[in-house]
Amino acid sequence: MKRSIRYRLFASISLLIGFFVLCAWMLNTFYLGSFYRAQKTTFLMNTATEINQLYKGSSEDINQELESLERNSGVNILIEDGSLSIKYATTPRFQQGPRRKADVLLILSPQQASALQQNGSFLITTRDAFLDTDFLNLVFVLNNQDYLILSTPLLAIQQNAAIANQFFLYTGLLTLIIGLLLAFLFSRSFTRPILELNDITQRMTSLDFSKKYQGKNADEIGDLGQNINSLSDQLYKSITELQEANQVLKEDIEKERRIDEMRKEFVSSVSHELKTPIALIQGYAEGLKVNIMEDEENKNFYCDVIMDEAGKMNKLVRDLLDLSHIESGQFRLEKDVFDLSALIDRIMAKFDPVFKQKDVHLEVEKDNRLLVYADRIRSEQVLVNYLNNAVNHLDEARLLKITVTRCTQKAHISVFNSGNPIPEDALDKLFTSFYKVDKARTRSYGGTGLGLSVVRAIQELDGNALGVFNRENGVEFWFELDQMQELPSDETDD
């Protein structure tokens, strides 16, 4: 079973406190009596030495001092001369004949008496039958060879030891309870930063580096917390860089895959686009060579077909070169400030014969002067592509509308033609290379499916938006150019 460090620390401190309390109680129980008796013995010796210094042979001279010692220390004092006659006694009973048996000197054995004479003092325990009490007695030979007997009841020693043991039992239990409470608080306080560091490291294993150690401990735990914070920051930085590198690698792989698919699709599309004109040119050229048609009219027809198909091939190649040049990243736009309104007027003039031939109802909404910052030639190419596409998809209404509006820092140019709407699933694919909504119709007017791809590439290179959407009774293509503030007329090339 897993135990937390907080639990183990609390249990260890609690057991340690309990061990010391138990040891102290046992020492108090088994050794306090002996220690108390030894202290009493030392006290009796010190008292005897003090009396010996004061005593000059007559107790009356030190009677007041003796009474003070008796009252303050609780010691019975008995002084006898060499013939065991009492010269001073704490209680009168020592002077009564029948009770003289309590006199310690009367019960000393010859060996004990000899030890007394040799050492000058002797310690003996006696029992007073009259009081039914055991006494600790010190027999001391004074300077004038009188005998000093100091007695203290052993019952007082035992009672004091018992009281001390009982008091220590209560204080020990109180100490144990307080110690357990302090141990709990200490273990919780001590382990809190450790548990916090554990939580941080667990989060790090899940790649969550948001949580940091906030402790201010100026110790090893504080150093560990700061090291983990530093490690977290470094891991976050390294993993972030690896993730970014991995994402770039995935994008590169995906890009390579798309390029490979586009390359295959491109080769297939180019092959398909070139197959028909090449076959037509080859067939009609062979017909001319063998003179299948002898009349001039048919020969001219054959030549016209060959020239038309060659023109379509030429347009395809030029669009491919433009698209490749722009998408290669080596192409740069030649941007300058010019009047967009004037550019539109010139393009409309170029398209005027076409509009008349196809009976186009043209509407143009624009300002007389609108300055833009763009590549003039490529902007014209974008607008011409939109116009060609619109003219080729007009319906019976024959409406073609060009609208130029001012937006915030942008000029918005839209080309609307009346006609059938584009299928919704095809709108996002119109600017893809070789994509054609109606392949048969596109083939009929010589479309290659690259014009709108060239438009997209130019706008992306210029950093401006473009798009298409269906409107009521028609389709609208649009693109944007950077708008400029009005400049003096001599600073712009109209």
C-alpha atoms as one frame of an Amber mdcrd trajectory, in Angstrom:
protein
   0.000   0.000   0.000   1.437   3.341  -1.025   1.959   5.799   1.833   2.364
   9.504   1.218   5.471  11.283   2.457   3.255  13.477   4.647   1.778  10.402
   6.358   5.184   8.771   6.843   6.740  11.965   8.217   3.806  12.474  10.618
   3.953   8.838  11.748   7.740   8.981  12.254   7.622  12.168  14.328   4.649
  10.838  16.329   6.452   7.566  17.105   9.573   9.499  18.083   7.615  11.744
  20.449   5.786   8.738  21.905   9.101   6.889  22.354  10.681   9.757  24.293
   7.576  10.238  26.450   7.486   6.505  27.245  11.198   6.388  28.000  10.912
   9.410  30.275   7.958   7.849  32.112   9.773   4.539  32.592  12.912   6.283
  33.835  10.788   8.359  36.187   8.940   5.273  37.436  11.939   2.994  38.041
  14.745   5.413  38.859  13.173   8.564  40.333  12.989   6.995  43.834  16.662
   6.042  43.777  17.617   9.450  42.393  15.471  11.179  45.017  17.079   9.071
  47.778  20.557   9.929  46.493  19.624  13.613  46.493  18.318  13.287  50.071
  21.553  11.571  51.107  23.588  14.410  49.636  21.325  16.914  51.393  21.762
  15.133  54.752  25.539  15.185  54.332  25.508  18.892  53.494  23.243  19.578
  56.493  25.524  17.566  58.793  28.565  19.455  57.535  26.796  22.783  58.131
  25.822  21.796  61.704  29.367  20.537  62.373  30.703  23.962  61.472  28.238
  25.726  63.799  28.295  23.282  66.764  30.784  24.056  69.582  29.573  21.504
  72.119  26.422  23.203  73.290  23.166  22.988  71.336  21.808  26.039  73.095
  24.247  28.191  71.137  22.800  27.042  67.830  19.293  26.232  68.919  17.744
  28.787  66.564  19.758  27.500  63.577  18.768  23.920  64.353  15.085  24.788
  64.520  15.379  26.657  61.202  16.955  23.611  59.586  14.256  21.344  60.993
  11.389  23.528  59.782  12.828  24.319  56.343  14.152  20.877  55.440  11.824
  18.555  57.354  14.770  16.705  58.941  14.743  15.338  62.503  17.917  16.262
  64.410  19.349  14.296  67.357  22.674  15.109  69.097  24.169  12.670  71.659
  27.421  12.665  73.526  29.824   9.782  73.692  27.770   8.071  76.424  24.661
   8.331  74.182  23.054  10.937  76.416  20.745  13.179  74.404  21.951  16.740
  74.202  19.398  17.892  71.591  16.353  16.206  70.080  13.715  17.329  67.611
  10.912  15.500  69.446  10.550  14.786  73.157   9.961  11.075  72.521  13.681
  10.517  72.084  14.157  11.525  75.742  11.614   8.985  77.104  13.208   5.802
  78.379  10.903   3.176  76.804  11.218   4.785  73.363  14.949   4.985  73.260
  14.867   1.960  71.008  14.292   4.396  68.155  17.788   5.725  68.780  19.910
   4.669  65.810  23.077   4.313  67.840  21.415   1.668  69.952  20.812  -0.630
  66.988  24.189  -0.312  65.256  26.053  -3.579  64.914  29.729  -3.727  65.893
  30.742  -3.664  62.220  28.547  -0.584  61.571  29.939   1.151  64.668  33.476
   0.411  63.484  32.679   1.832  60.011  31.267   4.937  61.689  34.472   5.523
  63.639  36.621   4.999  60.572  34.615   7.160  58.097  33.140   9.751  60.422
  29.636   9.090  59.084  27.307   6.190  58.400  24.011   5.885  56.481  21.373
   3.446  57.708  17.694   2.788  57.135  15.533   2.019  60.201  11.915   1.475
  60.980  10.185   3.349  63.753   7.660   0.959  65.274   6.015   3.783  67.180
   5.291   5.730  63.957   5.217   2.620  61.738   7.481   4.505  59.319  10.852
   3.806  57.682  13.556   6.455  58.106  16.728   7.267  56.266  19.305   8.092
  58.931  22.729   9.705  58.704  24.985   9.205  61.722  27.776  11.823  61.770
  30.641  12.238  64.200  31.020  15.910  65.136  34.280  17.700  65.826  33.955
  17.218  69.632  33.162  13.508  69.108  29.463  13.992  69.788  27.098  12.088
  67.547  24.741  13.872  65.128  21.797  11.823  63.830  19.759  13.292  60.930
  16.591  11.426  60.007  14.103  11.883  57.204  11.106   9.617  56.566  11.347
   7.431  53.448   7.577   7.703  53.044   8.013  11.326  51.998  10.524  10.253
  49.348   8.150   7.572  48.030   5.192   9.928  48.082   7.135  12.627  46.273
   8.258  10.095  43.654   4.681   8.850  43.206   3.360  12.396  42.864   6.111
  13.202  40.379   5.258  10.060  38.395   1.564  10.920  38.352   2.277  14.507
  37.345   4.624  13.333  34.641   1.959  10.934  33.350  -0.463  13.836  32.869
   2.160  16.149  31.430   3.424  13.302  29.232  -0.037  12.721  27.763  -0.476
  16.451  27.223   2.976  16.625  25.649   2.103  13.680  23.427  -1.149  15.315
  22.244   0.517  18.674  21.610   3.432  16.902  19.965   1.097  14.985  17.645
  -0.665  18.222  16.690   2.637  19.984  16.065   3.913  16.952  14.162   0.836
  17.066  11.920   1.231  20.790  11.292   4.959  20.447  10.717   4.599  17.468
   8.380   1.924  19.281   6.378   4.017  22.453   6.203   7.190  20.549   5.383
   5.658  18.328   2.707   3.480  21.009   1.046   6.295  22.228  -1.271   7.320
  18.620  -1.969   3.758  17.708  -2.964   3.571  20.876  -5.075   6.795  19.910
  -6.844   5.404  16.404  -7.359   2.257  17.868  -8.949   4.391  20.083 -11.219
   6.508  17.127 -12.376   3.382  15.040 -13.015   2.008  17.859 -15.167   5.331
  17.986 -16.998   4.993  14.297 -17.890   1.708  15.265 -19.589   3.500  18.127
 -21.410   1.730  20.727 -19.263   4.330  23.361 -18.367   1.930  26.094 -17.225
   2.312  25.587 -13.471   5.409  26.973 -11.742   6.822  26.548  -8.242   5.986
  29.685  -6.246   7.760  28.876  -2.972  10.336  31.276  -1.541  12.196  28.728
   0.601  15.869  29.622   0.918  16.895  25.988   1.256  17.405  22.828  -0.798
  13.667  22.538  -1.548  13.628  26.127  -2.829  16.668  25.384  -5.011  14.954
  22.236  -6.291  11.810  24.229  -7.113  13.790  26.826  -9.058  15.662  24.079
 -10.907  12.367  22.406 -11.836  11.018  25.774 -13.049  14.130  26.211 -15.187
  13.829  22.646 -16.459  10.141  23.229 -17.247  10.947  26.372 -19.233  13.720
  24.645 -21.165  11.572  21.590 -21.879   8.683  23.797 -22.970  10.980  25.735
 -25.287  12.571  22.575 -26.692   9.279  20.735 -27.149   7.676  23.824 -28.686
  10.574  24.101 -31.121  10.302  20.384 -31.893   6.556  20.690 -32.412   7.039
  23.671 -34.662   9.764  21.864 -36.568   7.547  18.801 -36.771   4.648  20.919
 -38.000   6.892  22.528 -40.601   8.097  19.078 -41.604   4.510  17.844 -41.897
   3.626  20.897 -43.933   6.667  20.349 -46.142   5.754  16.707 -46.625   2.163
  17.643 -47.348   3.363  20.375 -49.679   5.649  17.918 -51.475   2.766  15.473
 -51.738   0.482  18.166 -53.145   3.217  19.321 -55.519   3.711  15.764 -56.694
  -0.032  15.360 -57.209  -0.185  18.732 -58.934   2.763  17.757 -61.101   1.027
  14.576 -62.155  -2.237  16.414 -62.679  -0.384  19.192 -64.515   1.309  16.779
 -66.876  -1.984  15.005 -67.444  -3.837  18.304 -68.026  -1.183  19.722 -70.352
  -1.096  16.454 -72.259  -4.863  16.531 -72.570  -4.921  20.193 -73.615  -2.199
  19.680 -76.221  -3.494  16.365 -77.525  -6.505  17.782 -79.388  -4.795  20.752
 -81.131  -1.770  18.632 -82.045  -4.023  15.952 -83.504  -5.990  18.560 -85.445
  -2.865  20.293 -86.728  -1.320  16.971 -87.698  -4.451  15.787 -89.463  -5.114
  18.984 -91.386  -1.415  19.383 -92.250  -1.345  15.872 -93.699  -4.520  16.670
 -95.659  -2.866  19.735 -97.172   0.231  17.758 -97.979  -1.606  15.097 -99.987
  -3.968  17.682-101.558  -7.165  16.056-100.329  -8.981  19.326-100.935  -8.129
  20.845-104.279 -10.347  23.920-104.153  -8.990  27.094-102.573 -11.818  27.489
-100.100 -11.210  24.152 -98.400  -7.481  24.759 -98.330  -8.061  28.075 -96.589
 -10.332  26.320 -94.107  -7.610  23.802 -93.334  -5.109  26.606 -92.864  -7.488
  28.513 -90.609  -7.971  25.430 -88.402  -4.233  24.915 -88.143  -3.638  28.570
 -87.287  -6.484  28.583 -84.738  -5.192  25.482 -82.972  -1.653  26.844 -83.053
  -2.938  30.052 -81.475  -4.631  28.081 -78.705  -1.398  26.170 -78.090   0.530
  29.430 -78.016  -1.907  30.915 -75.482  -1.624  27.780 -73.338   2.160  27.948
 -73.387   2.156  31.655 -72.535  -0.252  31.085 -69.612   1.902  28.222 -68.398
   5.020  30.373 -68.568   3.302  33.212 -66.723   2.002  30.896 -64.014   5.347
  29.122 -63.624   7.223  32.414 -63.538   4.986  33.897 -60.843   4.791  30.772
 -58.657   8.543  30.184 -58.820   9.085  33.071 -56.402  11.556  34.775 -58.712
   8.980  37.066 -60.299   8.674  40.586 -58.910   5.819  43.002 -59.471   6.728
  46.370 -60.950   4.484  48.482 -58.728   3.863  52.183 -59.108   1.045  54.697
 -58.649  -1.416  55.057 -61.530  -5.003  56.052 -62.222  -7.160  52.912 -62.216
 -10.075  54.733 -63.866  -7.899  55.697 -66.828  -6.640  52.110 -67.137 -10.219
  50.793 -67.242 -11.137  53.329 -69.924  -8.269  52.139 -72.130  -9.216  48.468
 -71.637 -12.833  49.216 -72.486 -11.664  50.909 -75.674  -9.675  47.820 -76.644
 -12.682  45.572 -75.995 -15.139  47.837 -77.794 -15.098  45.804 -81.071 -15.706
  42.616 -79.106 -18.548  44.168 -77.166 -20.165  45.349 -80.395 -19.656  42.018
 -82.133 -21.312  40.131 -79.253 -23.948  42.773 -78.619 -22.810  43.308 -75.017
 -24.795  45.691 -72.841 -21.956  47.350 -70.913 -22.290  49.257 -67.636 -19.312
  50.886 -65.869 -19.545  52.459 -62.416 -16.385  54.202 -61.213 -14.932  57.523
 -60.165 -13.301  59.746 -62.717 -10.017  59.428 -60.866  -8.855  56.668 -58.513
  -5.178  56.223 -57.675  -3.840  52.762 -56.847  -0.395  51.378 -56.060   0.069
  48.204 -58.122   1.713  46.603 -61.134  -0.056  48.280 -64.057   0.560  45.446
 -66.573  -0.442  42.654 -64.204  -3.517  44.559 -63.011  -4.589  44.888 -66.644
  -3.949  41.158 -67.118  -6.232  40.341 -64.174  -9.020  42.594 -65.443  -8.691
  41.298 -69.020  -8.928  37.689 -67.802 -12.114  38.545 -65.899 -13.548  40.337
 -68.945 -12.758  37.452 -71.314 -14.302  35.001 -68.908 -17.412  37.184 -68.486
 -17.886  37.765 -72.258 -17.636  34.026 -72.949 -20.357  33.198 -70.395 -22.986
  35.836 -71.182 -26.594  34.707 -71.491 -29.365  36.222 -73.612 -29.483  39.373
 -71.441 -25.890  40.164 -72.583 -25.302  42.339 -69.492 -21.712  43.060 -68.473
 -21.151  45.398 -65.530 -17.849  46.733 -64.163 -17.955  48.384 -60.728 -15.116
  50.128 -58.884 -15.676  51.143 -55.247 -13.488  52.726 -52.621 -12.887  50.703
 -49.450 -10.619  51.422 -46.508  -7.177  51.627 -48.134  -8.399  49.314 -50.930
  -9.983  49.687 -54.362 -12.588  46.992 -54.987 -13.044  46.024 -58.682 -15.856
  43.650 -59.674 -16.904  42.218 -63.066 -20.485  40.953 -63.321 -21.974  39.049
 -66.237 -25.534  37.855 -66.613 -25.651  34.118 -67.037 -26.100  30.773 -65.338
 -24.799  30.501 -61.758 -21.707  28.447 -61.001 -22.344  25.258 -58.952 -21.550
  25.879 -55.290 -19.108  22.958 -55.121 -17.155  24.488 -58.023 -16.719  28.013
 -56.632 -13.656  27.104 -54.545 -12.029  25.293 -57.485 -12.322  27.966 -60.165
  -8.862  29.402 -59.436  -7.196  25.968 -59.641  -5.039  25.234 -62.671  -6.860
  23.524 -65.584 -10.178  23.438 -63.703 -13.172  23.899 -66.010 -16.828  23.897
 -64.999 -18.056  23.210 -68.559 -15.179  21.624 -70.502 -17.025  21.462 -73.806
 -17.984  25.137 -73.717 -14.504  26.173 -72.554 -12.985  24.262 -75.443 -15.299
  25.990 -77.884 -13.899  29.468 -77.161 -10.313  28.345 -76.639 -10.151  28.424
 -72.827  -7.200  26.616 -71.227  -8.302  26.642 -67.598  -5.190  28.632 -66.625
  -6.406  32.239 -66.813  -7.946  32.327 -63.352  -4.921  30.483 -61.927  -2.722
  33.300 -63.257  -5.092  35.831 -61.648  -4.853  34.037 -58.289  -1.036  33.912
 -58.470  -0.785  37.639 -59.263  -3.120  38.628 -56.407  -1.330  36.397 -53.897
   1.995  37.906 -54.931   0.511  41.391 -54.483  -1.006  40.464 -51.104  -4.555
  41.358 -52.115  -7.794  39.379 -52.078  -9.924  38.063 -54.909 -12.987  35.891
 -55.247 -16.200  34.953 -56.970 -19.821  34.528 -55.933 -23.173  33.942 -57.545
 -25.592  36.804 -57.743 -29.163  36.967 -58.907 -29.189  36.303 -62.669 -25.418
  36.130 -62.950 -21.899  35.700 -61.575 -19.540  38.299 -60.146 -15.738  38.067
 -60.014 -13.790  40.605 -57.931 -10.313  41.578 -56.840  -8.671  44.354 -54.801
  -5.760  46.758 -55.256  -4.004  49.045 -52.775  -5.564  52.492 -52.855  -3.424
  55.632 -52.652  -4.140  59.166 -51.535  -4.673  61.748 -54.249  -1.437  63.192
 -55.679  -0.867  66.140 -57.998  -1.737  65.231 -61.571   1.853  65.637 -62.766
   3.020  62.908 -60.353   0.874  60.182 -61.933   1.064  58.597 -65.342  -2.418
  58.470 -66.813
